[in-house]
């Protein structure tokens, strides 16, 4: 839904709440819940703005997998992201840079479709966002996303937690429920710092509620004038010794041609 729609609905509820309080009436439960949902959605939209650059951009992602403290794999990707004007979501092209055996392979996400292209075979195969890329990182984890459009957000409460940098932070805890089947995780608990909208931690669950992974967003750095997380540590839900570190660098505002984001163009994509 457009941000303006969210804000208009929220303002109407706040005005009604102010009238009730001024008249000495208690707020109806439905109104209290709606105001909490508006706050949750605003926090989630704010965290989207922290994670994503405005407009079209590219970013380099390095993935490193560890088991019991020893490195077991690594890969490097370049992600090209462009907002889709019709949905407010992102279309993404992912180019594999390393290791050498994967260099030049591509993933394309456009709308609800996700494709993998191998230039060696020339084939483009449809895949799912849930499929694993490396370690605990899935295809969906490396794509730029607008979570406020993928999930319904509910404010669970506020609590203190120790973030990925070892600091104790006050956080708003949100419960996220996927709005579509193609979203990588059906359910998630998401902790956001309410003062600056920094995402701090997330726990991702299956539709049945099983913990799939825990993620810590850390190493906030000034990226184009905004403090953004440059590293995510992802821990397996069953085996805490299975860890994947996702490092982001080379954030660049740039025009990503729409032609790059077409399935038919994948065999012709030659990089930069």
mmCIF file of C-alpha atoms in Angstrom:
data_model
loop_
_atom_site.group_PDB
_atom_site.id
_atom_site.type_symbol
_atom_site.label_atom_id
_atom_site.label_comp_id
_atom_site.label_asym_id
_atom_site.label_seq_id
_atom_site.Cartn_x
_atom_site.Cartn_y
_atom_site.Cartn_z
ATOM 1 C CA UNK A 1 0.000 0.000 0.000
ATOM 2 C CA UNK A 2 1.318 3.497 -0.712
ATOM 3 C CA UNK A 3 2.876 5.326 2.256
ATOM 4 C CA UNK A 4 0.346 8.162 1.864
ATOM 5 C CA UNK A 5 -2.502 5.692 2.408
ATOM 6 C CA UNK A 6 -0.840 4.379 5.554
ATOM 7 C CA UNK A 7 -0.288 7.891 6.871
ATOM 8 C CA UNK A 8 -3.871 9.005 6.155
ATOM 9 C CA UNK A 9 -5.273 5.969 7.952
ATOM 10 C CA UNK A 10 -2.926 6.496 10.855
ATOM 11 C CA UNK A 11 -3.818 10.189 11.173
ATOM 12 C CA UNK A 12 -7.534 9.376 11.244
ATOM 13 C CA UNK A 13 -7.002 6.865 14.045
ATOM 14 C CA UNK A 14 -4.820 9.289 16.010
ATOM 15 C CA UNK A 15 -7.443 12.031 15.645
ATOM 16 C CA UNK A 16 -10.160 9.674 16.848
ATOM 17 C CA UNK A 17 -7.944 8.603 19.772
ATOM 18 C CA UNK A 18 -7.309 12.250 20.721
ATOM 19 C CA UNK A 19 -11.060 12.960 20.679
ATOM 20 C CA UNK A 20 -11.744 9.942 22.901
ATOM 21 C CA UNK A 21 -9.080 10.971 25.399
ATOM 22 C CA UNK A 22 -10.234 14.596 25.418
ATOM 23 C CA UNK A 23 -13.775 13.436 26.178
ATOM 24 C CA UNK A 24 -12.577 11.175 28.957
ATOM 25 C CA UNK A 25 -13.398 7.914 27.173
ATOM 26 C CA UNK A 26 -11.185 4.861 27.144
ATOM 27 C CA UNK A 27 -9.935 3.858 23.717
ATOM 28 C CA UNK A 28 -11.756 0.869 22.212
ATOM 29 C CA UNK A 29 -9.589 -2.242 21.943
ATOM 30 C CA UNK A 30 -9.872 -2.264 18.152
ATOM 31 C CA UNK A 31 -8.579 1.309 17.976
ATOM 32 C CA UNK A 32 -5.653 0.560 20.301
ATOM 33 C CA UNK A 33 -4.725 -2.430 18.139
ATOM 34 C CA UNK A 34 -4.998 -0.386 14.939
ATOM 35 C CA UNK A 35 -2.756 2.362 16.336
ATOM 36 C CA UNK A 36 -0.182 -0.273 17.373
ATOM 37 C CA UNK A 37 -0.305 -1.762 13.868
ATOM 38 C CA UNK A 38 0.250 1.685 12.341
ATOM 39 C CA UNK A 39 3.295 2.151 14.578
ATOM 40 C CA UNK A 40 4.613 -1.295 13.625
ATOM 41 C CA UNK A 41 4.235 -0.587 9.908
ATOM 42 C CA UNK A 42 5.937 2.807 10.274
ATOM 43 C CA UNK A 43 8.880 1.166 12.085
ATOM 44 C CA UNK A 44 9.172 -1.504 9.413
ATOM 45 C CA UNK A 45 9.023 1.046 6.580
ATOM 46 C CA UNK A 46 11.692 3.090 8.365
ATOM 47 C CA UNK A 47 13.951 0.043 8.601
ATOM 48 C CA UNK A 48 13.476 -0.525 4.852
ATOM 49 C CA UNK A 49 14.812 2.975 4.214
ATOM 50 C CA UNK A 50 17.836 2.220 6.376
ATOM 51 C CA UNK A 51 18.623 -1.074 4.615
ATOM 52 C CA UNK A 52 18.042 0.089 1.036
ATOM 53 C CA UNK A 53 19.510 2.974 -0.892
ATOM 54 C CA UNK A 54 17.014 5.378 -2.499
ATOM 55 C CA UNK A 55 16.203 4.627 -6.124
ATOM 56 C CA UNK A 56 18.300 2.276 -8.262
ATOM 57 C CA UNK A 57 21.593 1.026 -6.893
ATOM 58 C CA UNK A 58 24.172 -1.742 -6.842
ATOM 59 C CA UNK A 59 25.945 -3.398 -3.920
ATOM 60 C CA UNK A 60 28.689 -6.004 -3.525
ATOM 61 C CA UNK A 61 27.877 -8.915 -1.173
ATOM 62 C CA UNK A 62 30.492 -11.305 0.227
ATOM 63 C CA UNK A 63 29.168 -14.512 1.839
ATOM 64 C CA UNK A 64 31.337 -16.610 4.151
ATOM 65 C CA UNK A 65 30.171 -19.858 5.730
ATOM 66 C CA UNK A 66 31.518 -21.264 9.002
ATOM 67 C CA UNK A 67 30.930 -24.582 10.756
ATOM 68 C CA UNK A 68 32.179 -24.897 14.317
ATOM 69 C CA UNK A 69 34.354 -21.850 13.797
ATOM 70 C CA UNK A 70 36.092 -23.065 10.620
ATOM 71 C CA UNK A 71 35.445 -21.518 7.224
ATOM 72 C CA UNK A 72 33.800 -23.987 4.844
ATOM 73 C CA UNK A 73 32.812 -21.841 1.857
ATOM 74 C CA UNK A 74 32.623 -18.368 0.388
ATOM 75 C CA UNK A 75 31.163 -16.509 -2.558
ATOM 76 C CA UNK A 76 30.949 -12.949 -3.875
ATOM 77 C CA UNK A 77 27.975 -11.401 -5.657
ATOM 78 C CA UNK A 78 27.022 -8.084 -7.187
ATOM 79 C CA UNK A 79 23.363 -7.149 -6.793
ATOM 80 C CA UNK A 80 21.673 -4.607 -9.074
ATOM 81 C CA UNK A 81 18.357 -3.311 -7.708
ATOM 82 C CA UNK A 82 15.695 -1.125 -9.295
ATOM 83 C CA UNK A 83 12.326 -0.186 -7.758
ATOM 84 C CA UNK A 84 9.335 -1.494 -9.690
ATOM 85 C CA UNK A 85 6.992 1.477 -10.283
ATOM 86 C CA UNK A 86 3.847 -0.662 -10.275
ATOM 87 C CA UNK A 87 4.429 -2.430 -6.943
ATOM 88 C CA UNK A 88 6.946 -0.414 -4.916
ATOM 89 C CA UNK A 89 8.966 -3.624 -4.592
ATOM 90 C CA UNK A 90 12.442 -4.175 -6.064
ATOM 91 C CA UNK A 91 13.478 -6.020 -9.199
ATOM 92 C CA UNK A 92 16.939 -7.541 -8.743
ATOM 93 C CA UNK A 93 19.711 -8.943 -10.889
ATOM 94 C CA UNK A 94 22.401 -10.895 -9.030
ATOM 95 C CA UNK A 95 25.708 -11.606 -10.774
ATOM 96 C CA UNK A 96 28.044 -14.218 -9.317
ATOM 97 C CA UNK A 97 31.632 -12.927 -9.103
ATOM 98 C CA UNK A 98 33.414 -15.691 -7.147
ATOM 99 C CA UNK A 99 34.346 -18.499 -6.802
ATOM 100 C CA UNK A 100 35.616 -18.956 -10.357
ATOM 101 C CA UNK A 101 33.340 -21.947 -11.024
ATOM 102 C CA UNK A 102 30.282 -19.722 -10.487
ATOM 103 C CA UNK A 103 31.547 -16.495 -12.068
ATOM 104 C CA UNK A 104 29.066 -15.097 -14.584
ATOM 105 C CA UNK A 105 26.031 -17.002 -13.333
ATOM 106 C CA UNK A 106 22.940 -14.864 -12.801
ATOM 107 C CA UNK A 107 19.779 -14.700 -10.720
ATOM 108 C CA UNK A 108 16.891 -12.476 -11.725
ATOM 109 C CA UNK A 109 13.936 -11.542 -9.593
ATOM 110 C CA UNK A 110 11.180 -9.627 -11.331
ATOM 111 C CA UNK A 111 7.841 -9.400 -9.629
ATOM 112 C CA UNK A 112 6.935 -12.823 -8.286
ATOM 113 C CA UNK A 113 9.325 -14.676 -10.593
ATOM 114 C CA UNK A 114 12.862 -15.738 -9.694
ATOM 115 C CA UNK A 115 15.157 -17.234 -12.334
ATOM 116 C CA UNK A 116 18.653 -18.743 -12.307
ATOM 117 C CA UNK A 117 20.729 -18.496 -15.490
ATOM 118 C CA UNK A 118 23.886 -20.491 -16.212
ATOM 119 C CA UNK A 119 25.772 -19.097 -19.234
ATOM 120 C CA UNK A 120 27.560 -22.440 -19.717
ATOM 121 C CA UNK A 121 24.309 -24.187 -20.608
ATOM 122 C CA UNK A 122 22.349 -21.115 -21.702
ATOM 123 C CA UNK A 123 19.405 -22.339 -19.623
ATOM 124 C CA UNK A 124 17.225 -20.173 -17.364
ATOM 125 C CA UNK A 125 15.521 -22.188 -14.627
ATOM 126 C CA UNK A 126 12.804 -20.963 -12.286
ATOM 127 C CA UNK A 127 13.786 -21.199 -8.608
ATOM 128 C CA UNK A 128 12.351 -20.128 -5.250
ATOM 129 C CA UNK A 129 13.506 -17.375 -2.879
ATOM 130 C CA UNK A 130 13.757 -19.992 -0.114
ATOM 131 C CA UNK A 131 16.452 -22.051 -1.848
ATOM 132 C CA UNK A 132 19.831 -21.887 -0.180
ATOM 133 C CA UNK A 133 22.577 -19.838 -1.771
ATOM 134 C CA UNK A 134 25.450 -20.476 0.656
ATOM 135 C CA UNK A 135 25.212 -21.783 4.187
ATOM 136 C CA UNK A 136 22.291 -20.084 5.899
ATOM 137 C CA UNK A 137 21.918 -17.400 3.217
ATOM 138 C CA UNK A 138 18.997 -18.002 0.868
ATOM 139 C CA UNK A 139 18.340 -16.492 -2.541
ATOM 140 C CA UNK A 140 15.874 -14.122 -0.916
ATOM 141 C CA UNK A 141 18.408 -12.928 1.668
ATOM 142 C CA UNK A 142 20.642 -11.259 -0.920
ATOM 143 C CA UNK A 143 17.798 -9.535 -2.792
ATOM 144 C CA UNK A 144 16.778 -5.969 -1.971
ATOM 145 C CA UNK A 145 13.282 -6.085 -0.503
ATOM 146 C CA UNK A 146 10.600 -3.778 0.799
ATOM 147 C CA UNK A 147 9.484 -5.651 3.919
ATOM 148 C CA UNK A 148 6.629 -3.241 4.612
ATOM 149 C CA UNK A 149 4.998 -4.497 1.392
ATOM 150 C CA UNK A 150 5.804 -8.173 1.984
ATOM 151 C CA UNK A 151 4.518 -8.522 5.550
ATOM 152 C CA UNK A 152 1.743 -7.552 7.906
ATOM 153 C CA UNK A 153 3.444 -6.079 10.973
ATOM 154 C CA UNK A 154 2.186 -6.354 14.556
ATOM 155 C CA UNK A 155 3.812 -4.543 17.482
ATOM 156 C CA UNK A 156 4.450 -7.161 20.182
ATOM 157 C CA UNK A 157 6.118 -4.832 22.684
ATOM 158 C CA UNK A 158 9.358 -3.166 23.653
ATOM 159 C CA UNK A 159 12.346 -4.838 25.258
ATOM 160 C CA UNK A 160 16.094 -4.616 25.786
ATOM 161 C CA UNK A 161 18.402 -6.827 23.774
ATOM 162 C CA UNK A 162 22.099 -7.253 23.119
ATOM 163 C CA UNK A 163 22.697 -6.390 19.483
ATOM 164 C CA UNK A 164 25.216 -7.854 17.050
ATOM 165 C CA UNK A 165 27.858 -5.324 18.113
ATOM 166 C CA UNK A 166 27.511 -6.325 21.765
ATOM 167 C CA UNK A 167 25.612 -3.191 22.813
ATOM 168 C CA UNK A 168 22.429 -3.227 24.902
ATOM 169 C CA UNK A 169 19.678 -1.473 22.944
ATOM 170 C CA UNK A 170 16.047 -0.696 23.525
ATOM 171 C CA UNK A 171 14.044 -2.222 20.686
ATOM 172 C CA UNK A 172 10.510 -2.542 19.403
ATOM 173 C CA UNK A 173 9.662 -6.171 18.712
ATOM 174 C CA UNK A 174 7.480 -6.799 15.673
ATOM 175 C CA UNK A 175 5.785 -9.993 14.559
ATOM 176 C CA UNK A 176 5.772 -10.200 10.764
ATOM 177 C CA UNK A 177 3.347 -12.384 8.811
ATOM 178 C CA UNK A 178 3.958 -12.857 5.079
ATOM 179 C CA UNK A 179 1.292 -11.480 2.753
ATOM 180 C CA UNK A 180 2.225 -13.805 -0.132
ATOM 181 C CA UNK A 181 3.499 -17.343 -0.591
ATOM 182 C CA UNK A 182 6.635 -16.264 -2.496
ATOM 183 C CA UNK A 183 8.098 -14.366 0.487
ATOM 184 C CA UNK A 184 11.219 -16.218 1.734
ATOM 185 C CA UNK A 185 9.995 -16.585 5.342
ATOM 186 C CA UNK A 186 6.331 -17.013 6.316
ATOM 187 C CA UNK A 187 6.823 -15.631 9.836
ATOM 188 C CA UNK A 188 9.466 -13.496 11.502
ATOM 189 C CA UNK A 189 10.164 -11.703 14.760
ATOM 190 C CA UNK A 190 11.952 -8.447 13.989
ATOM 191 C CA UNK A 191 13.636 -6.089 16.456
ATOM 192 C CA UNK A 192 14.020 -2.428 15.421
ATOM 193 C CA UNK A 193 15.505 0.493 17.369
ATOM 194 C CA UNK A 194 12.575 2.946 17.588
ATOM 195 C CA UNK A 195 14.737 6.091 17.717
ATOM 196 C CA UNK A 196 16.601 5.588 14.423
ATOM 197 C CA UNK A 197 14.737 2.630 12.804
ATOM 198 C CA UNK A 198 17.901 0.518 12.748
ATOM 199 C CA UNK A 199 17.080 -3.192 12.292
ATOM 200 C CA UNK A 200 18.922 -5.047 15.063
ATOM 201 C CA UNK A 201 17.908 -8.688 15.018
ATOM 202 C CA UNK A 202 15.461 -11.056 13.332
ATOM 203 C CA UNK A 203 14.277 -14.596 13.912
ATOM 204 C CA UNK A 204 12.788 -16.283 10.860
ATOM 205 C CA UNK A 205 10.256 -19.094 11.202
ATOM 206 C CA UNK A 206 8.513 -21.636 9.022
ATOM 207 C CA UNK A 207 4.738 -21.502 8.597
ATOM 208 C CA UNK A 208 4.514 -24.018 11.454
ATOM 209 C CA UNK A 209 6.568 -21.775 13.735
ATOM 210 C CA UNK A 210 9.865 -23.698 13.586
ATOM 211 C CA UNK A 211 12.899 -21.450 13.979
ATOM 212 C CA UNK A 212 14.847 -21.456 10.706
ATOM 213 C CA UNK A 213 17.549 -18.899 11.420
ATOM 214 C CA UNK A 214 18.511 -15.914 13.536
ATOM 215 C CA UNK A 215 20.107 -12.821 11.986
ATOM 216 C CA UNK A 216 22.013 -9.970 13.615
ATOM 217 C CA UNK A 217 22.372 -6.721 11.648
ATOM 218 C CA UNK A 218 25.577 -4.996 12.664
ATOM 219 C CA UNK A 219 28.634 -2.885 11.776
ATOM 220 C CA UNK A 220 26.645 0.229 10.995
ATOM 221 C CA UNK A 221 28.626 2.582 8.777
ATOM 222 C CA UNK A 222 27.927 5.882 7.032
ATOM 223 C CA UNK A 223 26.775 4.840 3.573
ATOM 224 C CA UNK A 224 25.792 7.785 1.393
ATOM 225 C CA UNK A 225 24.879 9.915 4.392
ATOM 226 C CA UNK A 226 22.880 7.313 6.358
ATOM 227 C CA UNK A 227 24.077 4.803 8.963
ATOM 228 C CA UNK A 228 23.330 1.393 7.462
ATOM 229 C CA UNK A 229 24.202 -2.186 8.487
ATOM 230 C CA UNK A 230 27.153 -3.477 6.464
ATOM 231 C CA UNK A 231 27.213 -6.980 7.932
ATOM 232 C CA UNK A 232 24.596 -9.591 8.780
ATOM 233 C CA UNK A 233 25.433 -12.662 10.849
ATOM 234 C CA UNK A 234 23.029 -15.537 10.142
ATOM 235 C CA UNK A 235 22.837 -18.477 12.571
ATOM 236 C CA UNK A 236 21.104 -21.788 11.874
ATOM 237 C CA UNK A 237 17.938 -22.372 13.887
ATOM 238 C CA UNK A 238 18.946 -25.874 14.991
ATOM 239 C CA UNK A 239 22.751 -25.748 14.912
ATOM 240 C CA UNK A 240 24.237 -22.516 16.364
ATOM 241 C CA UNK A 241 27.698 -23.619 15.156
ATOM 242 C CA UNK A 242 26.562 -23.200 11.535
ATOM 243 C CA UNK A 243 27.002 -19.500 10.759
ATOM 244 C CA UNK A 244 27.014 -17.431 7.577
ATOM 245 C CA UNK A 245 28.384 -13.887 7.490
ATOM 246 C CA UNK A 246 27.047 -11.542 4.811
ATOM 247 C CA UNK A 247 29.150 -8.405 4.216
ATOM 248 C CA UNK A 248 27.945 -5.484 2.085
ATOM 249 C CA UNK A 249 30.248 -3.006 0.355
ATOM 250 C CA UNK A 250 30.556 -0.817 -2.749
ATOM 251 C CA UNK A 251 27.101 0.714 -2.337
ATOM 252 C CA UNK A 252 26.554 2.779 -5.464
ATOM 253 C CA UNK A 253 23.629 4.871 -6.631
ATOM 254 C CA UNK A 254 23.286 4.164 -10.333
ATOM 255 C CA UNK A 255 20.792 3.734 -13.117
ATOM 256 C CA UNK A 256 20.031 0.027 -13.464
ATOM 257 C CA UNK A 257 18.603 -0.397 -16.983
ATOM 258 C CA UNK A 258 15.246 -2.109 -17.089
ATOM 259 C CA UNK A 259 16.597 -4.178 -19.988
ATOM 260 C CA UNK A 260 18.935 -5.961 -17.552
ATOM 261 C CA UNK A 261 15.904 -7.066 -15.550
ATOM 262 C CA UNK A 262 14.250 -9.066 -18.311
ATOM 263 C CA UNK A 263 14.484 -12.847 -18.481
ATOM 264 C CA UNK A 264 15.097 -12.777 -22.239
ATOM 265 C CA UNK A 265 18.103 -10.502 -21.713
ATOM 266 C CA UNK A 266 19.971 -12.848 -19.343
ATOM 267 C CA UNK A 267 21.941 -14.710 -22.108
ATOM 268 C CA UNK A 268 23.161 -11.331 -23.413
ATOM 269 C CA UNK A 269 24.135 -9.781 -20.085
ATOM 270 C CA UNK A 270 27.876 -9.132 -20.151
ATOM 271 C CA UNK A 271 28.321 -7.196 -16.892
ATOM 272 C CA UNK A 272 30.010 -3.832 -16.761
#
